[in-house]
Backbone as a printed PyTorch tensor [residue, N CA C, xyz], in Angstrom:
tensor([[[ -7.2050, -20.1520,  -8.2220],
         [ -5.9050, -20.7820,  -8.6330],
         [ -4.8870, -20.5850,  -7.5220]],

        [[ -4.3220, -21.6940,  -7.1020],
         [ -3.2970, -21.6470,  -6.0580],
         [ -1.9570, -21.1620,  -6.6520]],

        [[ -1.2010, -20.3660,  -5.9130],
         [  0.0480, -19.9120,  -6.2490],
         [  1.1560, -20.9410,  -5.9650]],

        [[  2.1410, -21.1090,  -6.7960],
         [  3.1700, -22.0250,  -6.5360],
         [  4.1640, -21.3750,  -5.5700]],

        [[  5.0000, -22.2290,  -5.0310],
         [  6.0690, -21.7580,  -4.0300],
         [  6.9740, -20.6980,  -4.7720]],

        [[  7.3070, -20.9430,  -6.0020],
         [  8.1660, -20.0430,  -6.7050],
         [  7.4470, -18.7220,  -6.8950]],

        [[  6.1670, -18.6780,  -7.2180],
         [  5.4320, -17.4160,  -7.3940],
         [  5.3330, -16.6800,  -6.0380]],

        [[  5.0770, -17.4370,  -4.9860],
         [  5.0710, -16.8230,  -3.6240],
         [  6.3490, -16.0960,  -3.2850]],

        [[  7.4210, -16.8750,  -3.5150],
         [  8.7900, -16.3250,  -3.2280],
         [  9.0860, -15.1030,  -4.0580]],

        [[  8.6600, -15.1540,  -5.3190],
         [  8.8870, -13.9660,  -6.2110],
         [  8.1670, -12.7200,  -5.6970]],

        [[  6.9620, -12.9390,  -5.2210],
         [  6.1720, -11.7890,  -4.7000],
         [  6.7380, -11.2750,  -3.3780]],

        [[  7.2730, -12.1980,  -2.5970],
         [  7.9020, -11.7980,  -1.3500],
         [  9.1310, -10.8860,  -1.6770]],

        [[  9.8680, -11.3020,  -2.6420],
         [ 11.0860, -10.5640,  -3.0240],
         [ 10.7140,  -9.1300,  -3.5690]],

        [[  9.5750,  -9.0480,  -4.3450],
         [  9.0600,  -7.7930,  -4.8890],
         [  8.7320,  -6.8530,  -3.7620]],

        [[  7.8860,  -7.4060,  -2.8300],
         [  7.4400,  -6.5750,  -1.7410],
         [  8.5390,  -6.1790,  -0.8120]],

        [[  9.4030,  -7.1080,  -0.4320],
         [ 10.4460,  -6.7910,   0.4950],
         [ 11.4720,  -5.8080,  -0.0930]],

        [[ 11.7520,  -5.9500,  -1.4130],
         [ 12.6490,  -5.0160,  -2.0630],
         [ 12.0920,  -3.5990,  -2.0760]],

        [[ 10.8510,  -3.4320,  -2.4000],
         [ 10.2230,  -2.1070,  -2.3820],
         [ 10.1180,  -1.5400,  -0.9810]],

        [[  9.7970,  -2.3850,  -0.0530],
         [  9.6910,  -1.8850,   1.3750],
         [ 11.0110,  -1.5190,   1.9380]],

        [[ 12.1020,  -2.2820,   1.6170],
         [ 13.4960,  -1.9510,   2.0910],
         [ 13.9540,  -0.6370,   1.5170]],

        [[ 13.6350,  -0.4150,   0.2050],
         [ 14.0750,   0.8430,  -0.3740],
         [ 13.3570,   2.0200,   0.2110]],

        [[ 11.9880,   1.8370,   0.4540],
         [ 11.2800,   2.9280,   1.0760],
         [ 11.7510,   3.2600,   2.4340]],

        [[ 11.9180,   2.2360,   3.3080],
         [ 12.3620,   2.4540,   4.6500],
         [ 13.7190,   3.1520,   4.7450]],

        [[ 14.6480,   2.7360,   3.8760],
         [ 15.9580,   3.3390,   3.9740],
         [ 15.9540,   4.7510,   3.3940]],

        [[ 15.1000,   5.0190,   2.3700],
         [ 15.0110,   6.4350,   1.8830],
         [ 14.4750,   7.3830,   2.9340]],

        [[ 13.6470,   6.9320,   3.8240],
         [ 13.0330,   7.7340,   4.8530],
         [ 13.7780,   7.6180,   6.2040]],

        [[ 14.7990,   6.8340,   6.2240],
         [ 15.5870,   6.6190,   7.4370],
         [ 14.7040,   6.2170,   8.6400]],

        [[ 13.8140,   5.2520,   8.3920],
         [ 12.8590,   4.8920,   9.4040],
         [ 13.4320,   4.4050,  10.7050]],

        [[ 14.6700,   3.8830,  10.7010],
         [ 15.2890,   3.4260,  11.9440],
         [ 15.4680,   4.5490,  12.9530]],

        [[ 15.4890,   5.7880,  12.4180],
         [ 15.6520,   6.9790,  13.2670],
         [ 14.3410,   7.6240,  13.6350]],

        [[ 13.2280,   7.0500,  13.1370],
         [ 11.9100,   7.6690,  13.3820],
         [ 11.5800,   7.6740,  14.8900]],

        [[ 11.2190,   8.8810,  15.3730],
         [ 10.7350,   9.0570,  16.7600],
         [  9.6010,   9.9840,  16.7730]],

        [[  8.7350,   9.8910,  17.7840],
         [  7.5660,  10.7560,  17.9590],
         [  7.4210,  11.0980,  19.4100]],

        [[  7.1100,  12.4120,  19.6570],
         [  6.8540,  12.7730,  21.0500],
         [  5.4550,  12.3800,  21.4490]],

        [[  4.5800,  12.0060,  20.5470],
         [  3.1780,  11.7460,  20.8460],
         [  2.8810,  10.2170,  20.8140]],

        [[  3.5320,   9.4740,  19.9240],
         [  3.1210,   8.0830,  19.7300],
         [  4.4150,   7.2490,  19.5830]],

        [[  4.3020,   6.0090,  20.1300],
         [  5.3410,   5.0310,  19.9260],
         [  5.1240,   4.3220,  18.6480]],

        [[  5.5510,   4.9250,  17.5640],
         [  5.2670,   4.5290,  16.2220],
         [  5.8560,   3.1000,  15.8800]],

        [[  7.1150,   2.8360,  16.2200],
         [  7.6580,   1.5520,  15.8930],
         [  6.9500,   0.3840,  16.6410]],

        [[  6.6260,   0.5600,  17.9090],
         [  5.8500,  -0.4590,  18.6500],
         [  4.4770,  -0.6370,  18.1950]],

        [[  3.8490,   0.5280,  17.8760],
         [  2.4830,   0.3980,  17.4230],
         [  2.4650,  -0.3330,  16.0000]],

        [[  3.4520,  -0.0240,  15.2240],
         [  3.5700,  -0.7500,  13.9180],
         [  3.7300,  -2.1710,  14.1270]],

        [[  4.5110,  -2.5960,  15.0490],
         [  4.6810,  -4.0640,  15.2830],
         [  3.4200,  -4.7190,  15.7540]],

        [[  2.6190,  -3.9840,  16.4980],
         [  1.3200,  -4.5000,  16.9680],
         [  0.3470,  -4.6590,  15.8300]],

        [[  0.3650,  -3.7190,  14.8620],
         [ -0.4250,  -3.8020,  13.7400],
         [ -0.0520,  -4.9560,  12.8430]],

        [[  1.2400,  -5.1250,  12.6960],
         [  1.6560,  -6.3230,  11.8800],
         [  1.1440,  -7.6460,  12.4830]],

        [[  1.2250,  -7.7590,  13.7060],
         [  0.7700,  -9.0110,  14.4530],
         [ -0.6960,  -9.2500,  14.2200]],

        [[ -1.5090,  -8.1480,  14.2810],
         [ -2.9450,  -8.2570,  14.1230],
         [ -3.2940,  -8.6860,  12.6910]],

        [[ -2.5870,  -8.1010,  11.6830],
         [ -2.8950,  -8.4520,  10.3020],
         [ -2.3400,  -9.8230,   9.9240]],

        [[ -1.1920, -10.1960,  10.5060],
         [ -0.6290, -11.5130,  10.2440],
         [ -1.6180, -12.5950,  10.6890]],

        [[ -2.2690, -12.3650,  11.7680],
         [ -3.2390, -13.3970,  12.3170],
         [ -4.5200, -13.3790,  11.5590]],

        [[ -4.9700, -12.2410,  11.0920],
         [ -6.4120, -12.1360,  10.6150],
         [ -6.5140, -11.9750,   9.0810]],

        [[ -5.4340, -11.7180,   8.3770],
         [ -5.6020, -11.4220,   6.9300],
         [ -6.2730, -12.5860,   6.1570]],

        [[ -5.8380, -13.7540,   6.3950],
         [ -6.2990, -14.9240,   5.6810],
         [ -7.8150, -15.1080,   5.8000]],

        [[ -8.2890, -15.2770,   7.0800],
         [ -9.7150, -15.5410,   7.2350],
         [-10.5640, -14.3060,   6.8420]],

        [[-10.0050, -13.0540,   7.0140],
         [-10.7470, -11.9120,   6.5510],
         [-10.9230, -11.8530,   5.0520]],

        [[ -9.8970, -12.2090,   4.3160],
         [ -9.9000, -12.1640,   2.8920],
         [-10.7530, -13.3250,   2.2850]],

        [[-10.7210, -14.4650,   3.0120],
         [-11.5590, -15.5960,   2.5550],
         [-13.0150, -15.1270,   2.6370]],

        [[-13.4570, -14.5140,   3.7100],
         [-14.8100, -14.0720,   3.8350],
         [-15.1520, -12.9960,   2.8780]],

        [[-14.1690, -12.0340,   2.6330],
         [-14.4350, -10.9460,   1.6720],
         [-14.6000, -11.4650,   0.2580]],

        [[-13.7400, -12.3900,  -0.1480],
         [-13.8450, -12.8970,  -1.5380],
         [-15.0150, -13.8370,  -1.7430]],

        [[-15.6800, -14.1940,  -0.6850],
         [-16.8470, -15.0180,  -0.8170],
         [-18.0300, -14.1830,  -1.3590]],

        [[-17.9690, -12.8510,  -1.3080],
         [-18.9810, -12.0200,  -1.7740],
         [-18.5790, -11.0470,  -2.9020]],

        [[-17.2750, -10.8710,  -3.1390],
         [-16.8240,  -9.9900,  -4.1660],
         [-15.4320, -10.4060,  -4.6800]],

        [[-15.2110, -10.3310,  -5.9490],
         [-13.9830, -10.7630,  -6.5670],
         [-12.8870,  -9.6760,  -6.3560]],

        [[-11.6140, -10.0610,  -6.2760],
         [-10.5680,  -9.0900,  -6.0600],
         [-10.5460,  -8.0040,  -7.2540]],

        [[-10.7920,  -8.4890,  -8.4490],
         [-10.7980,  -7.5330,  -9.5840],
         [-11.8610,  -6.4830,  -9.4120]],

        [[-12.9670,  -6.9080,  -8.9510],
         [-14.1200,  -5.8940,  -8.7120],
         [-13.7650,  -4.9090,  -7.6410]],

        [[-13.0970,  -5.3830,  -6.6140],
         [-12.6030,  -4.4210,  -5.5850],
         [-11.6870,  -3.3960,  -6.2460]],

        [[-10.7140,  -3.8680,  -6.9910],
         [ -9.7680,  -3.0040,  -7.6950],
         [-10.4330,  -1.9880,  -8.5640]],

        [[-11.4650,  -2.4520,  -9.2890],
         [-12.2100,  -1.5470, -10.2210],
         [-12.9330,  -0.4900,  -9.4510]],

        [[-13.5440,  -0.8600,  -8.3640],
         [-14.2570,   0.1610,  -7.5320],
         [-13.3560,   1.1720,  -6.8680]],

        [[-12.1210,   0.8090,  -6.7050],
         [-11.1570,   1.7130,  -5.9440],
         [-10.7020,   2.8100,  -6.8990]],

        [[-10.9020,   2.7210,  -8.2030],
         [-10.3780,   3.6770,  -9.1640],
         [-11.2390,   4.9440,  -9.1900]],

        [[-11.1330,   5.7370,  -8.1120],
         [-11.8750,   6.9840,  -8.0100],
         [-11.2440,   7.9300,  -7.0590]],

        [[-11.6620,   9.2160,  -7.1470],
         [-11.0180,  10.2500,  -6.3720],
         [-11.4630,  10.2050,  -4.9140]],

        [[-10.5340,  10.5850,  -4.0330],
         [-10.8000,  10.9030,  -2.6270],
         [-11.5910,   9.7510,  -1.9630]],

        [[-11.0740,   8.5840,  -2.1310],
         [-11.8540,   7.4280,  -1.6220],
         [-10.9680,   6.4280,  -0.9750]],

        [[-11.5580,   5.6590,  -0.0690],
         [-10.9480,   4.5200,   0.5420],
         [-11.7460,   3.2810,   0.1940]],

        [[-11.1240,   2.1050,   0.1130],
         [ -9.7080,   1.8700,   0.1830],
         [ -8.9120,   2.4410,  -1.0150]],

        [[ -7.6410,   2.5780,  -0.7860],
         [ -6.7750,   3.0760,  -1.8890],
         [ -5.4540,   2.2700,  -1.8430]],

        [[ -4.4450,   2.6870,  -2.6610],
         [ -3.2360,   1.8900,  -2.7030],
         [ -2.5310,   1.7940,  -1.3670]],

        [[ -2.6470,   2.8040,  -0.5640],
         [ -2.0690,   2.7120,   0.7540],
         [ -2.6370,   1.5650,   1.5650]],

        [[ -3.9400,   1.3260,   1.4010],
         [ -4.5770,   0.2700,   2.0690],
         [ -3.9840,  -1.1030,   1.5970]],

        [[ -3.7860,  -1.2400,   0.2260],
         [ -3.1810,  -2.4060,  -0.2620],
         [ -1.7140,  -2.6010,   0.2460]],

        [[ -1.0000,  -1.5090,   0.3280],
         [  0.3730,  -1.6060,   0.8600],
         [  0.3470,  -2.0380,   2.3050]],

        [[ -0.5640,  -1.5020,   3.1120],
         [ -0.6550,  -1.9190,   4.5320],
         [ -0.9380,  -3.3920,   4.6020]],

        [[ -1.8210,  -3.8590,   3.7780],
         [ -2.2500,  -5.2670,   3.7990],
         [ -1.0240,  -6.1260,   3.6390]],

        [[ -0.3500,  -5.9790,   2.5140],
         [  0.7280,  -6.9290,   2.1680],
         [  1.9950,  -6.7300,   2.9960]],

        [[  2.3070,  -5.4550,   3.3110],
         [  3.4580,  -5.2540,   4.1640],
         [  3.3530,  -5.6550,   5.5810]],

        [[  2.1640,  -5.3670,   6.1420],
         [  1.9380,  -5.7860,   7.5820],
         [  1.8650,  -7.2950,   7.6230]],

        [[  1.2700,  -7.9670,   6.6450],
         [  1.1760,  -9.4240,   6.7040],
         [  2.5960, -10.0490,   6.6550]],

        [[  3.4260,  -9.5710,   5.7030],
         [  4.7910, -10.0920,   5.6270],
         [  5.6830,  -9.6590,   6.7720]],

        [[  5.5110,  -8.4650,   7.3060],
         [  6.3390,  -7.9840,   8.3930],
         [  5.9650,  -8.7580,   9.6570]],

        [[  4.6380,  -9.0770,   9.8510],
         [  4.2370,  -9.9020,  10.9830],
         [  4.8520, -11.2990,  10.8590]],

        [[  4.8550, -11.8780,   9.6270],
         [  5.5210, -13.2170,   9.4400],
         [  6.9780, -13.1800,   9.7380]],

        [[  7.6220, -12.0930,   9.2790],
         [  9.0720, -11.9590,   9.4860],
         [  9.4490, -11.8440,  10.9110]],

        [[  8.5420, -11.1200,  11.7180],
         [  8.7710, -10.9340,  13.1230],
         [  8.7260, -12.3300,  13.8500]],

        [[  7.7820, -13.1810,  13.4260],
         [  7.6850, -14.5150,  13.9870],
         [  8.8920, -15.3460,  13.7030]],

        [[  9.4190, -15.1750,  12.4420],
         [ 10.6310, -15.8740,  12.0270],
         [ 11.7930, -15.4630,  12.8630]],

        [[ 11.9160, -14.1720,  13.1340],
         [ 12.9780, -13.6700,  13.9690],
         [ 12.8640, -14.1620,  15.4760]],

        [[ 11.6280, -14.1380,  15.9070],
         [ 11.3100, -14.5520,  17.3090],
         [ 11.7000, -15.9970,  17.5460]],

        [[ 11.5010, -16.8060,  16.5680],
         [ 11.7430, -18.2770,  16.6450],
         [ 13.2440, -18.6070,  16.3650]],

        [[ 13.9620, -17.6100,  15.9210],
         [ 15.4160, -17.8270,  15.6090],
         [ 15.5830, -18.7210,  14.3330]],

        [[ 14.6640, -18.6460,  13.3780],
         [ 14.8640, -19.3860,  12.1520],
         [ 15.9500, -18.7470,  11.3130]],

        [[ 16.8380, -19.5980,  10.9090],
         [ 18.0390, -19.1220,  10.1270],
         [ 17.6840, -19.1690,   8.6150]],

        [[ 18.3810, -18.3570,   7.8040],
         [ 18.1190, -18.3640,   6.3190],
         [ 18.2530, -19.7860,   5.7950]],

        [[ 17.2680, -20.1370,   4.9850],
         [ 17.2990, -21.4760,   4.3990],
         [ 16.5700, -22.5460,   5.2550]],

        [[ 16.3270, -22.2400,   6.4910],
         [ 15.6100, -23.2060,   7.3590],
         [ 14.1170, -23.0760,   7.1860]],

        [[ 13.3390, -24.1570,   7.2830],
         [ 11.8670, -24.0720,   7.2030],
         [ 11.2820, -23.3340,   8.3460]],

        [[ 10.2150, -22.5720,   8.0670],
         [  9.5130, -21.8080,   9.1100],
         [  8.2570, -22.6670,   9.4250]],

        [[  8.1570, -23.1940,  10.6020],
         [  7.0620, -24.1800,  10.9600],
         [  5.6420, -23.5990,  10.7940]],

        [[  5.5670, -22.2250,  10.8980],
         [  4.2480, -21.6530,  10.8490],
         [  3.6940, -21.5020,   9.4500]],

        [[  4.5710, -21.6060,   8.4580],
         [  4.2160, -21.3500,   7.0410],
         [  3.1140, -22.2680,   6.5510]],

        [[  2.0660, -21.7320,   5.9940],
         [  0.9960, -22.4310,   5.3540],
         [  0.9600, -21.9140,   3.8860]],

        [[  1.4580, -22.6220,   2.9780],
         [  1.5460, -22.1180,   1.5680],
         [  0.1640, -21.7230,   1.0240]],

        [[ -0.8440, -22.4680,   1.3680],
         [ -2.2180, -22.1400,   0.8350],
         [ -2.6220, -20.8070,   1.3080]],

        [[ -2.3870, -20.5320,   2.6820],
         [ -2.8320, -19.2590,   3.2020],
         [ -1.9510, -18.1040,   2.6750]],

        [[ -0.6590, -18.2980,   2.6120],
         [  0.1410, -17.2490,   2.1450],
         [ -0.1780, -16.9630,   0.6940]],

        [[ -0.3090, -18.0050,  -0.1260],
         [ -0.5870, -17.8510,  -1.4590],
         [ -1.9300, -17.0760,  -1.7100]],

        [[ -2.8890, -17.4080,  -0.8600],
         [ -4.2520, -16.7900,  -0.9790],
         [ -4.1220, -15.2770,  -0.7910]],

        [[ -3.3800, -14.8890,   0.3030],
         [ -3.2690, -13.4880,   0.6210],
         [ -2.5140, -12.7820,  -0.5140]],

        [[ -1.3980, -13.3720,  -0.9750],
         [ -0.6060, -12.7420,  -2.0490],
         [ -1.3540, -12.6080,  -3.3460]],

        [[ -2.1190, -13.6720,  -3.6360],
         [ -2.8780, -13.7160,  -4.9560],
         [ -3.9620, -12.6520,  -4.8280]],

        [[ -4.6340, -12.5280,  -3.7390],
         [ -5.7070, -11.4900,  -3.5880],
         [ -5.0930, -10.0900,  -3.8120]],

        [[ -3.9220,  -9.8340,  -3.1450],
         [ -3.3280,  -8.5970,  -3.2500],
         [ -2.8810,  -8.1800,  -4.6720]],

        [[ -2.2780,  -9.1550,  -5.3590],
         [ -1.7850,  -8.8330,  -6.7210],
         [ -2.9650,  -8.7250,  -7.7190]],

        [[ -3.9980,  -9.4480,  -7.5200],
         [ -5.2020,  -9.2990,  -8.4150],
         [ -5.8320,  -7.9940,  -8.2240]],

        [[ -5.9760,  -7.5640,  -7.0060],
         [ -6.5610,  -6.1850,  -6.7550],
         [ -5.6900,  -5.1660,  -7.3620]],

        [[ -4.3570,  -5.2440,  -7.1370],
         [ -3.3940,  -4.2770,  -7.6520],
         [ -3.4460,  -4.1500,  -9.1410]],

        [[ -3.5480,  -5.2880,  -9.8630],
         [ -3.5220,  -5.2520, -11.2990],
         [ -4.7800,  -4.5860, -11.8240]],

        [[ -5.9150,  -4.8440, -11.1720],
         [ -7.1300,  -4.2340, -11.6190],
         [ -7.2080,  -2.7290, -11.3020]],

        [[ -6.4790,  -2.3660, -10.2460],
         [ -6.4890,  -0.9910,  -9.7170],
         [ -5.6130,  -0.0490, -10.4840]],

        [[ -4.4190,  -0.4780, -10.7500],
         [ -3.3720,   0.3840, -11.3860],
         [ -3.6170,   0.4650, -12.8440]],

        [[ -3.2180,   1.6390, -13.4560],
         [ -3.3600,   1.8580, -14.8840],
         [ -2.0550,   1.5940, -15.5990]],

        [[ -1.1140,   0.8860, -14.9190],
         [  0.1720,   0.5960, -15.5180],
         [  0.5550,  -0.8050, -15.0640]],

        [[  1.5750,  -1.3400, -15.7970],
         [  2.0760,  -2.7000, -15.3970],
         [  2.7570,  -2.6000, -14.0330]],

        [[  3.0460,  -3.7020, -13.4340],
         [  3.7160,  -3.6900, -12.1630],
         [  2.7450,  -3.6010, -11.0420]],

        [[  3.2340,  -4.0040,  -9.8350],
         [  2.4330,  -3.9700,  -8.6690],
         [  2.7160,  -2.8540,  -7.6830]],

        [[  3.9530,  -2.2860,  -7.7850],
         [  4.3890,  -1.2410,  -6.8760],
         [  4.8440,   0.0120,  -7.6480]],

        [[  4.6980,   1.1550,  -7.0680],
         [  5.1360,   2.3770,  -7.7760],
         [  6.6240,   2.3680,  -8.2460]],

        [[  7.5060,   1.7470,  -7.4040],
         [  8.9020,   1.7850,  -7.7320],
         [  9.2180,   0.9370,  -8.9810]],

        [[  8.2430,   0.1210,  -9.4050],
         [  8.4400,  -0.6490, -10.6520],
         [  8.1340,   0.2460, -11.8350]],

        [[  7.4600,   1.3290, -11.6970],
         [  7.1190,   2.2780, -12.7630],
         [  7.6560,   3.6700, -12.4540]],

        [[  8.9020,   3.8390, -12.1490],
         [  9.5270,   5.0710, -11.8920],
         [  8.7880,   5.9310, -10.8450]],

        [[  8.3600,   5.2640,  -9.7890],
         [  7.6770,   5.9250,  -8.5750],
         [  6.3760,   6.6000,  -8.9940]],

        [[  5.7250,   6.0660,  -9.9830],
         [  4.3680,   6.5880, -10.3530],
         [  3.2820,   5.7550,  -9.8620]],

        [[  2.1220,   6.3850,  -9.6910],
         [  0.9320,   5.6630,  -9.1680],
         [ -0.3090,   6.2110,  -9.9270]],

        [[ -0.5490,   5.7020, -11.1020],
         [ -1.7050,   6.1260, -11.8880],
         [ -2.8410,   5.1130, -11.6870]],

        [[ -3.9460,   5.6200, -11.2200],
         [ -5.1260,   4.7820, -10.9720],
         [ -6.3550,   5.2150, -11.7230]],

        [[ -6.4340,   6.4520, -12.1260],
         [ -7.6910,   6.9360, -12.8310],
         [ -7.6510,   6.5720, -14.3390]],

        [[ -8.7160,   6.0350, -14.8320],
         [ -8.8320,   5.7140, -16.2810],
         [ -8.8740,   6.9860, -17.0880]],

        [[ -8.6610,   6.8770, -18.4120],
         [ -8.6010,   8.0530, -19.2920],
         [ -9.8370,   8.8530, -19.2280]],

        [[-10.9620,   8.2790, -19.1870],
         [-12.2620,   9.0230, -19.1910],
         [-12.3520,   9.9530, -17.9220]],

        [[-11.8250,   9.3990, -16.8020],
         [-11.8180,  10.2210, -15.5770],
         [-10.9080,  11.4260, -15.7350]],

        [[ -9.6890,  11.2150, -16.3640],
         [ -8.7920,  12.3360, -16.5840],
         [ -9.3880,  13.3510, -17.5060]],

        [[-10.1310,  12.8960, -18.5600],
         [-10.7560,  13.8250, -19.5030],
         [-11.8060,  14.6790, -18.7580]],

        [[-12.5440,  14.0760, -17.8350],
         [-13.6190,  14.8580, -17.1710],
         [-13.0860,  15.8750, -16.2570]],

        [[-11.7910,  15.7130, -15.8020],
         [-11.1910,  16.6660, -14.9350],
         [-10.5400,  17.8690, -15.6000]],

        [[-10.3070,  17.7420, -16.9340],
         [ -9.5890,  18.8220, -17.6130],
         [-10.3360,  20.1520, -17.5340]],

        [[-11.6880,  20.1120, -17.5660],
         [-12.4490,  21.2610, -17.4700],
         [-12.3410,  22.0800, -16.2220]],

        [[-11.7780,  21.4170, -15.1540],
         [-11.5850,  22.0750, -13.8730],
         [-10.1990,  22.6810, -13.7060]],

        [[ -9.3360,  22.4820, -14.7050],
         [ -8.0320,  22.9920, -14.6190],
         [ -7.9550,  24.4790, -15.0710]],

        [[ -7.3600,  25.3230, -14.2720],
         [ -7.2510,  26.6880, -14.5620],
         [ -5.8210,  27.2000, -14.2010]],

        [[ -5.3630,  28.2040, -14.8990],
         [ -4.0730,  28.7730, -14.6210],
         [ -4.1720,  29.6800, -13.3770]],

        [[ -3.1590,  29.6690, -12.5370],
         [ -3.1890,  30.4690, -11.3370],
         [ -1.8690,  31.3270, -11.2140]],

        [[ -1.8770,  32.4280, -10.6370],
         [ -0.6750,  33.2690, -10.4770],
         [  0.0840,  32.7600,  -9.3800]],

        [[  1.4170,  33.1050,  -9.2580],
         [  2.3310,  32.5640,  -8.1650],
         [  1.7840,  32.7380,  -6.7640]],

        [[  1.2350,  33.9260,  -6.4100],
         [  0.6990,  34.0470,  -5.0000],
         [ -0.4000,  33.0560,  -4.6990]],

        [[ -1.2960,  32.9140,  -5.7080],
         [ -2.3930,  31.9080,  -5.5050],
         [ -1.8390,  30.4580,  -5.3890]],

        [[ -0.8760,  30.1550,  -6.1710],
         [ -0.2180,  28.8590,  -6.0910],
         [  0.3590,  28.6450,  -4.7130]],

        [[  1.0140,  29.6470,  -4.1720],
         [  1.6340,  29.5720,  -2.9020],
         [  0.6040,  29.2720,  -1.7560]],

        [[ -0.5430,  29.9350,  -1.9630],
         [ -1.6400,  29.7820,  -0.9440],
         [ -2.1800,  28.3780,  -1.0700]],

        [[ -2.3610,  27.9240,  -2.2300],
         [ -2.9220,  26.5460,  -2.4280],
         [ -1.9310,  25.4920,  -1.8790]],

        [[ -0.6830,  25.6770,  -2.0880],
         [  0.3200,  24.7270,  -1.5380],
         [  0.2640,  24.7540,  -0.0150]],

        [[  0.1130,  25.9610,   0.5450],
         [  0.0840,  26.1140,   2.0130],
         [ -1.1860,  25.3890,   2.5630]],

        [[ -2.2760,  25.5960,   1.8370],
         [ -3.5140,  24.9350,   2.2530],
         [ -3.3780,  23.4160,   2.2320]],

        [[ -2.8230,  22.9040,   1.1430],
         [ -2.6280,  21.5040,   1.0320],
         [ -1.6910,  20.9390,   2.0960]],

        [[ -0.6320,  21.6140,   2.3640],
         [  0.2870,  21.1970,   3.4770],
         [ -0.4330,  21.2300,   4.8160]],

        [[ -1.2060,  22.1990,   5.0960],
         [ -1.9650,  22.2900,   6.3540],
         [ -2.9120,  21.1530,   6.4200]],

        [[ -3.6200,  20.8440,   5.4350],
         [ -4.5410,  19.6850,   5.4540],
         [ -3.8310,  18.3750,   5.6430]],

        [[ -2.6680,  18.2230,   4.9600],
         [ -1.9250,  16.9720,   5.0600],
         [ -1.4090,  16.7960,   6.5160]],

        [[ -0.8970,  17.9060,   7.1060],
         [ -0.3530,  17.8270,   8.4420],
         [ -1.4590,  17.4800,   9.4320]],

        [[ -2.6750,  18.0890,   9.1650],
         [ -3.8050,  17.8110,  10.0500],
         [ -4.1890,  16.3200,  10.0120]],

        [[ -4.2250,  15.7920,   8.8150],
         [ -4.5830,  14.3630,   8.6330],
         [ -3.4980,  13.4400,   9.2290]],

        [[ -2.2830,  13.9080,   9.1630],
         [ -1.1280,  13.1220,   9.6830],
         [ -1.2830,  13.0260,  11.2260]],

        [[ -1.5570,  14.1500,  11.9380],
         [ -1.6630,  14.1080,  13.3680],
         [ -2.9590,  13.3930,  13.7470]],

        [[ -4.0430,  13.5870,  12.9710],
         [ -5.3310,  13.0080,  13.3240],
         [ -5.2390,  11.4910,  13.3180]],

        [[ -4.3920,  10.9310,  12.4960],
         [ -4.2370,   9.5330,  12.3870],
         [ -3.0340,   8.9800,  13.1460]],

        [[ -2.6790,   9.7580,  14.2190],
         [ -1.6610,   9.2910,  15.0790],
         [ -0.2510,   9.2050,  14.3970]],

        [[  0.0350,  10.1950,  13.6150],
         [  1.3170,  10.2600,  12.9020],
         [  1.5740,   9.0740,  12.0790]],

        [[  0.5580,   8.4610,  11.5740],
         [  0.6100,   7.4740,  10.5000],
         [ -0.0670,   7.9760,   9.2980]],

        [[  0.4580,   7.6070,   8.1580],
         [ -0.0950,   8.2100,   6.8960],
         [ -1.2090,   7.3820,   6.3150]],

        [[ -1.9330,   6.6750,   7.1780],
         [ -3.0520,   5.9250,   6.6190],
         [ -4.1900,   6.8520,   6.1210]],

        [[ -4.1210,   8.0850,   6.4680],
         [ -5.1070,   9.0510,   6.0450],
         [ -4.6870,   9.8720,   4.8220]],

        [[ -3.5040,   9.6220,   4.3400],
         [ -2.9590,  10.3680,   3.2400],
         [ -2.6090,   9.4400,   2.0520]],

        [[ -2.9640,   9.8760,   0.8200],
         [ -2.6590,   9.1350,  -0.3370],
         [ -2.5710,  10.0030,  -1.5460]],

        [[ -1.5040,   9.9000,  -2.2620],
         [ -1.3120,  10.6830,  -3.5390],
         [ -1.2230,   9.7330,  -4.6800]],

        [[ -1.6770,  10.1320,  -5.8390],
         [ -1.4430,   9.2870,  -7.0580],
         [ -1.2320,  10.1490,  -8.2450]],

        [[ -0.8470,   9.5540,  -9.3490],
         [ -0.4470,  10.3280, -10.5640],
         [  0.9910,   9.9910, -10.8750]],

        [[  1.6190,  10.8580, -11.7300],
         [  1.0410,  12.0490, -12.3720],
         [  0.2080,  11.5920, -13.6200]],

        [[ -0.5400,  12.4920, -14.0760],
         [ -1.4050,  12.2550, -15.2580],
         [ -1.1520,  13.3020, -16.3650]],

        [[ -1.2960,  12.8370, -17.5930],
         [ -1.1320,  13.6760, -18.7580],
         [ -2.4320,  14.4400, -18.9920]],

        [[ -2.3910,  15.6980, -18.8740],
         [ -3.5970,  16.5480, -19.1240],
         [ -3.7680,  16.9370, -20.6090]],

        [[ -2.8290,  16.5620, -21.3720],
         [ -2.9490,  16.8060, -22.8300],
         [ -2.3350,  18.0690, -23.3050]],

        [[ -1.7860,  18.9570, -22.4280],
         [ -1.1550,  20.1070, -22.8120],
         [  0.1730,  20.3270, -22.0600]]])
């Protein structure tokens, strides 16, 4: 089913609104790294995905439906995850926006590179995977009070048996361990959080 121009524009507004709020909350304009040129590398990634997302997704959906991808993603400690979906749609739209800026296209003017069929295909793939993947309505965490629940109720029930009470010193050590692992993954992936993903919260019943 092809998306209409109105639907495409609505999704662009949803994604851009969420991305703008995220960037401003983290003050990304001030982001600097002694190890990596993060802004320039991000721009390069946008360009790559802007060029390749459509043919890649056409080939992918020839062998598996978006809903099946979303269903298979609903598990612990696995890739792809929602960060992968965020990278897909944000990089695609950011790459498009960079081309708009480079060509000097003004608000309201047509963008000569736009192909509604291709844009609609990418957007529809993304939203179909998201709806199958998330356990709540909405496409982005900020639409549901910054929550990201992906595990079905049976998965939550199976985890309850692993929950134990811990004393404050143990809790501190666990937090330190988690922070160390997160920092390691952060550096390992070139100071990009493509290796980090958190989801929840979940109701454990007590």
